[in-house]
Amino acid sequence: MPTSPTGWTAIFKPYREEPIVGWDDLGYPLIVDPATGKRIDAHDLADHEFCNAERADPAFVGVVPGAGYTVRWDDGSTERVLAFALESTGRLRPVLDSFHGYGEPFYPEGGRPAPRLLGPAVP
């Protein structure tokens, strides 16, 4: 999915996301019409109903190896960090096993405390 230069994403029904590229004089979000390439009011996207605007997650601009790092959860269990994903904001997010065969960057959710990052073991 394209990244949003404004940091905001338009959400539509049926489900679709489009990056918000600006706002008009009245404060309505503008997107790029995929058919014409022109900026349009998000309310005018054909066959979709604009629902709301949400903060977009920062784009990932790089990945570095996990290099032996682990995280320790509040229950005492540990998990290997596969890599660190670098966001455009400069924040590093640990990439953990999703248990679906691929890694996912970690995002805190639902009040669950973030895990503690543990460095590699030194021999």
C-alpha atoms as a printed R data frame, in Angstrom:
    type eleno elety resid chain resno       x       y       z
1   ATOM     1    CA   MET     A     1   0.000   0.000   0.000
2   ATOM     2    CA   PRO     A     2   1.304   3.499  -0.769
3   ATOM     3    CA   THR     A     3   2.443   5.581   2.149
4   ATOM     4    CA   SER     A     4   0.668   8.765   3.169
5   ATOM     5    CA   PRO     A     5   2.640  12.022   2.871
6   ATOM     6    CA   THR     A     6   0.336  13.618   5.460
7   ATOM     7    CA   GLY     A     7   0.448  10.749   7.956
8   ATOM     8    CA   TRP     A     8  -3.301  10.119   7.508
9   ATOM     9    CA   THR     A     9  -5.252   7.388   5.697
10  ATOM    10    CA   ALA     A    10  -8.831   7.495   4.379
11  ATOM    11    CA   ILE     A    11 -10.948   4.439   5.273
12  ATOM    12    CA   PHE     A    12 -13.829   3.401   2.985
13  ATOM    13    CA   LYS     A    13 -16.722   0.915   2.781
14  ATOM    14    CA   PRO     A    14 -16.486  -1.593   1.172
15  ATOM    15    CA   TYR     A    15 -13.152  -1.842   2.931
16  ATOM    16    CA   ARG     A    16 -10.401   0.086   1.227
17  ATOM    17    CA   GLU     A    17  -7.607   2.383   2.388
18  ATOM    18    CA   GLU     A    18  -6.151   5.293   0.446
19  ATOM    19    CA   PRO     A    19  -3.438   7.721   1.584
20  ATOM    20    CA   ILE     A    20  -4.685  11.257   2.257
21  ATOM    21    CA   VAL     A    21  -2.549  13.649   0.205
22  ATOM    22    CA   GLY     A    22  -3.986  16.897   1.602
23  ATOM    23    CA   TRP     A    23  -7.143  18.742   2.585
24  ATOM    24    CA   ASP     A    24  -9.284  21.219   0.643
25  ATOM    25    CA   ASP     A    25 -10.220  24.720   1.839
26  ATOM    26    CA   LEU     A    26 -13.197  23.346   3.789
27  ATOM    27    CA   GLY     A    27 -11.107  20.709   5.562
28  ATOM    28    CA   TYR     A    28 -12.242  17.683   3.543
29  ATOM    29    CA   PRO     A    29  -9.580  15.007   2.945
30  ATOM    30    CA   LEU     A    30  -8.162  14.659  -0.564
31  ATOM    31    CA   ILE     A    31  -6.967  11.412  -2.149
32  ATOM    32    CA   VAL     A    32  -5.608  10.519  -5.585
33  ATOM    33    CA   ASP     A    33  -8.313   9.040  -7.817
34  ATOM    34    CA   PRO     A    34  -6.879   5.681  -8.979
35  ATOM    35    CA   ALA     A    35  -8.724   5.980 -12.319
36  ATOM    36    CA   THR     A    36  -7.637   9.508 -13.304
37  ATOM    37    CA   GLY     A    37  -4.586  10.267 -11.150
38  ATOM    38    CA   LYS     A    38  -6.192  13.553 -10.044
39  ATOM    39    CA   ARG     A    39  -6.736  14.721  -6.479
40  ATOM    40    CA   ILE     A    40 -10.369  14.331  -5.435
41  ATOM    41    CA   ASP     A    41 -12.423  14.736  -2.263
42  ATOM    42    CA   ALA     A    42 -12.398  11.395  -0.407
43  ATOM    43    CA   HIS     A    43 -16.211  11.519  -0.407
44  ATOM    44    CA   ASP     A    44 -16.186  11.357  -4.232
45  ATOM    45    CA   LEU     A    45 -14.421   8.002  -4.732
46  ATOM    46    CA   ALA     A    46 -16.635   5.939  -7.056
47  ATOM    47    CA   ASP     A    47 -18.364   2.869  -5.565
48  ATOM    48    CA   HIS     A    48 -16.999   3.537  -2.056
49  ATOM    49    CA   GLU     A    49 -18.341   5.350   0.984
50  ATOM    50    CA   PHE     A    50 -15.848   7.446   2.951
51  ATOM    51    CA   CYS     A    51 -15.996   6.420   6.633
52  ATOM    52    CA   ASN     A    52 -13.223   8.244   8.463
53  ATOM    53    CA   ALA     A    53  -9.602   9.340   8.492
54  ATOM    54    CA   GLU     A    54  -7.087   7.522  10.669
55  ATOM    55    CA   ARG     A    55  -3.491   8.147  11.580
56  ATOM    56    CA   ALA     A    56  -1.346   6.109   9.208
57  ATOM    57    CA   ASP     A    57   1.453   3.949  10.553
58  ATOM    58    CA   PRO     A    58   4.856   5.372   9.588
59  ATOM    59    CA   ALA     A    59   6.447   3.742   6.564
60  ATOM    60    CA   PHE     A    60   9.198   1.191   7.081
61  ATOM    61    CA   VAL     A    61  12.412   2.314   5.429
62  ATOM    62    CA   GLY     A    62  14.809  -0.462   6.432
63  ATOM    63    CA   VAL     A    63  15.387  -3.681   8.311
64  ATOM    64    CA   VAL     A    64  18.382  -4.837  10.355
65  ATOM    65    CA   PRO     A    65  19.016  -8.363  11.700
66  ATOM    66    CA   GLY     A    66  17.888  -9.271  15.220
67  ATOM    67    CA   ALA     A    67  21.505 -10.226  16.047
68  ATOM    68    CA   GLY     A    68  20.680 -12.431  19.037
69  ATOM    69    CA   TYR     A    69  18.246 -10.026  20.765
70  ATOM    70    CA   THR     A    70  15.220 -11.394  22.603
71  ATOM    71    CA   VAL     A    71  12.196  -9.868  24.310
72  ATOM    72    CA   ARG     A    72  10.901 -10.870  27.742
73  ATOM    73    CA   TRP     A    73   7.147 -10.643  28.275
74  ATOM    74    CA   ASP     A    74   5.531  -9.707  31.587
75  ATOM    75    CA   ASP     A    75   4.758 -13.414  32.241
76  ATOM    76    CA   GLY     A    76   8.511 -14.216  32.098
77  ATOM    77    CA   SER     A    77   8.460 -15.943  28.717
78  ATOM    78    CA   THR     A    78  10.996 -14.913  26.077
79  ATOM    79    CA   GLU     A    79  10.892 -14.701  22.311
80  ATOM    80    CA   ARG     A    80  13.650 -14.286  19.736
81  ATOM    81    CA   VAL     A    81  13.759 -11.022  17.767
82  ATOM    82    CA   LEU     A    82  14.022 -11.940  14.090
83  ATOM    83    CA   ALA     A    83  14.942  -8.406  12.977
84  ATOM    84    CA   PHE     A    84  14.337  -4.732  13.718
85  ATOM    85    CA   ALA     A    85  12.171  -2.727  11.308
86  ATOM    86    CA   LEU     A    86  13.172   0.944  10.960
87  ATOM    87    CA   GLU     A    87  10.286   3.401  10.618
88  ATOM    88    CA   SER     A    88  10.595   6.703   8.752
89  ATOM    89    CA   THR     A    89  10.316   8.395  12.165
90  ATOM    90    CA   GLY     A    90  13.553   6.710  13.301
91  ATOM    91    CA   ARG     A    91  11.832   4.256  15.661
92  ATOM    92    CA   LEU     A    92  12.974   0.638  15.600
93  ATOM    93    CA   ARG     A    93  10.271  -1.995  16.063
94  ATOM    94    CA   PRO     A    94  11.239  -5.576  16.926
95  ATOM    95    CA   VAL     A    95  10.032  -8.090  14.351
96  ATOM    96    CA   LEU     A    96   8.689 -11.160  16.144
97  ATOM    97    CA   ASP     A    97   7.422 -14.528  14.915
98  ATOM    98    CA   SER     A    98   3.725 -14.257  14.058
99  ATOM    99    CA   PHE     A    99   3.282 -18.046  14.450
100 ATOM   100    CA   HIS     A   100   1.870 -18.021  10.907
101 ATOM   101    CA   GLY     A   101   5.216 -18.603   9.218
102 ATOM   102    CA   TYR     A   102   6.361 -15.000   8.920
103 ATOM   103    CA   GLY     A   103   7.549 -12.137  11.122
104 ATOM   104    CA   GLU     A   104   5.549  -9.061  12.122
105 ATOM   105    CA   PRO     A   105   6.657  -5.772  13.677
106 ATOM   106    CA   PHE     A   106   5.490  -5.489  17.295
107 ATOM   107    CA   TYR     A   107   2.851  -2.858  18.121
108 ATOM   108    CA   PRO     A   108   1.558  -2.479  21.702
109 ATOM   109    CA   GLU     A   109  -2.191  -3.083  21.852
110 ATOM   110    CA   GLY     A   110  -5.047  -3.377  24.279
111 ATOM   111    CA   GLY     A   111  -3.118  -2.070  27.272
112 ATOM   112    CA   ARG     A   112  -0.723  -5.022  27.163
113 ATOM   113    CA   PRO     A   113   2.674  -3.836  28.400
114 ATOM   114    CA   ALA     A   114   5.489  -3.823  25.884
115 ATOM   115    CA   PRO     A   115   8.075  -6.557  26.365
116 ATOM   116    CA   ARG     A   116  11.516  -5.813  27.759
117 ATOM   117    CA   LEU     A   117  14.266  -5.926  25.142
118 ATOM   118    CA   LEU     A   118  17.225  -8.122  26.135
119 ATOM   119    CA   GLY     A   119  20.578  -7.850  24.372
120 ATOM   120    CA   PRO     A   120  22.489 -10.770  22.953
121 ATOM   121    CA   ALA     A   121  24.241 -13.084  25.406
122 ATOM   122    CA   VAL     A   122  27.913 -12.250  25.778
123 ATOM   123    CA   PRO     A   123  30.188 -15.336  25.942
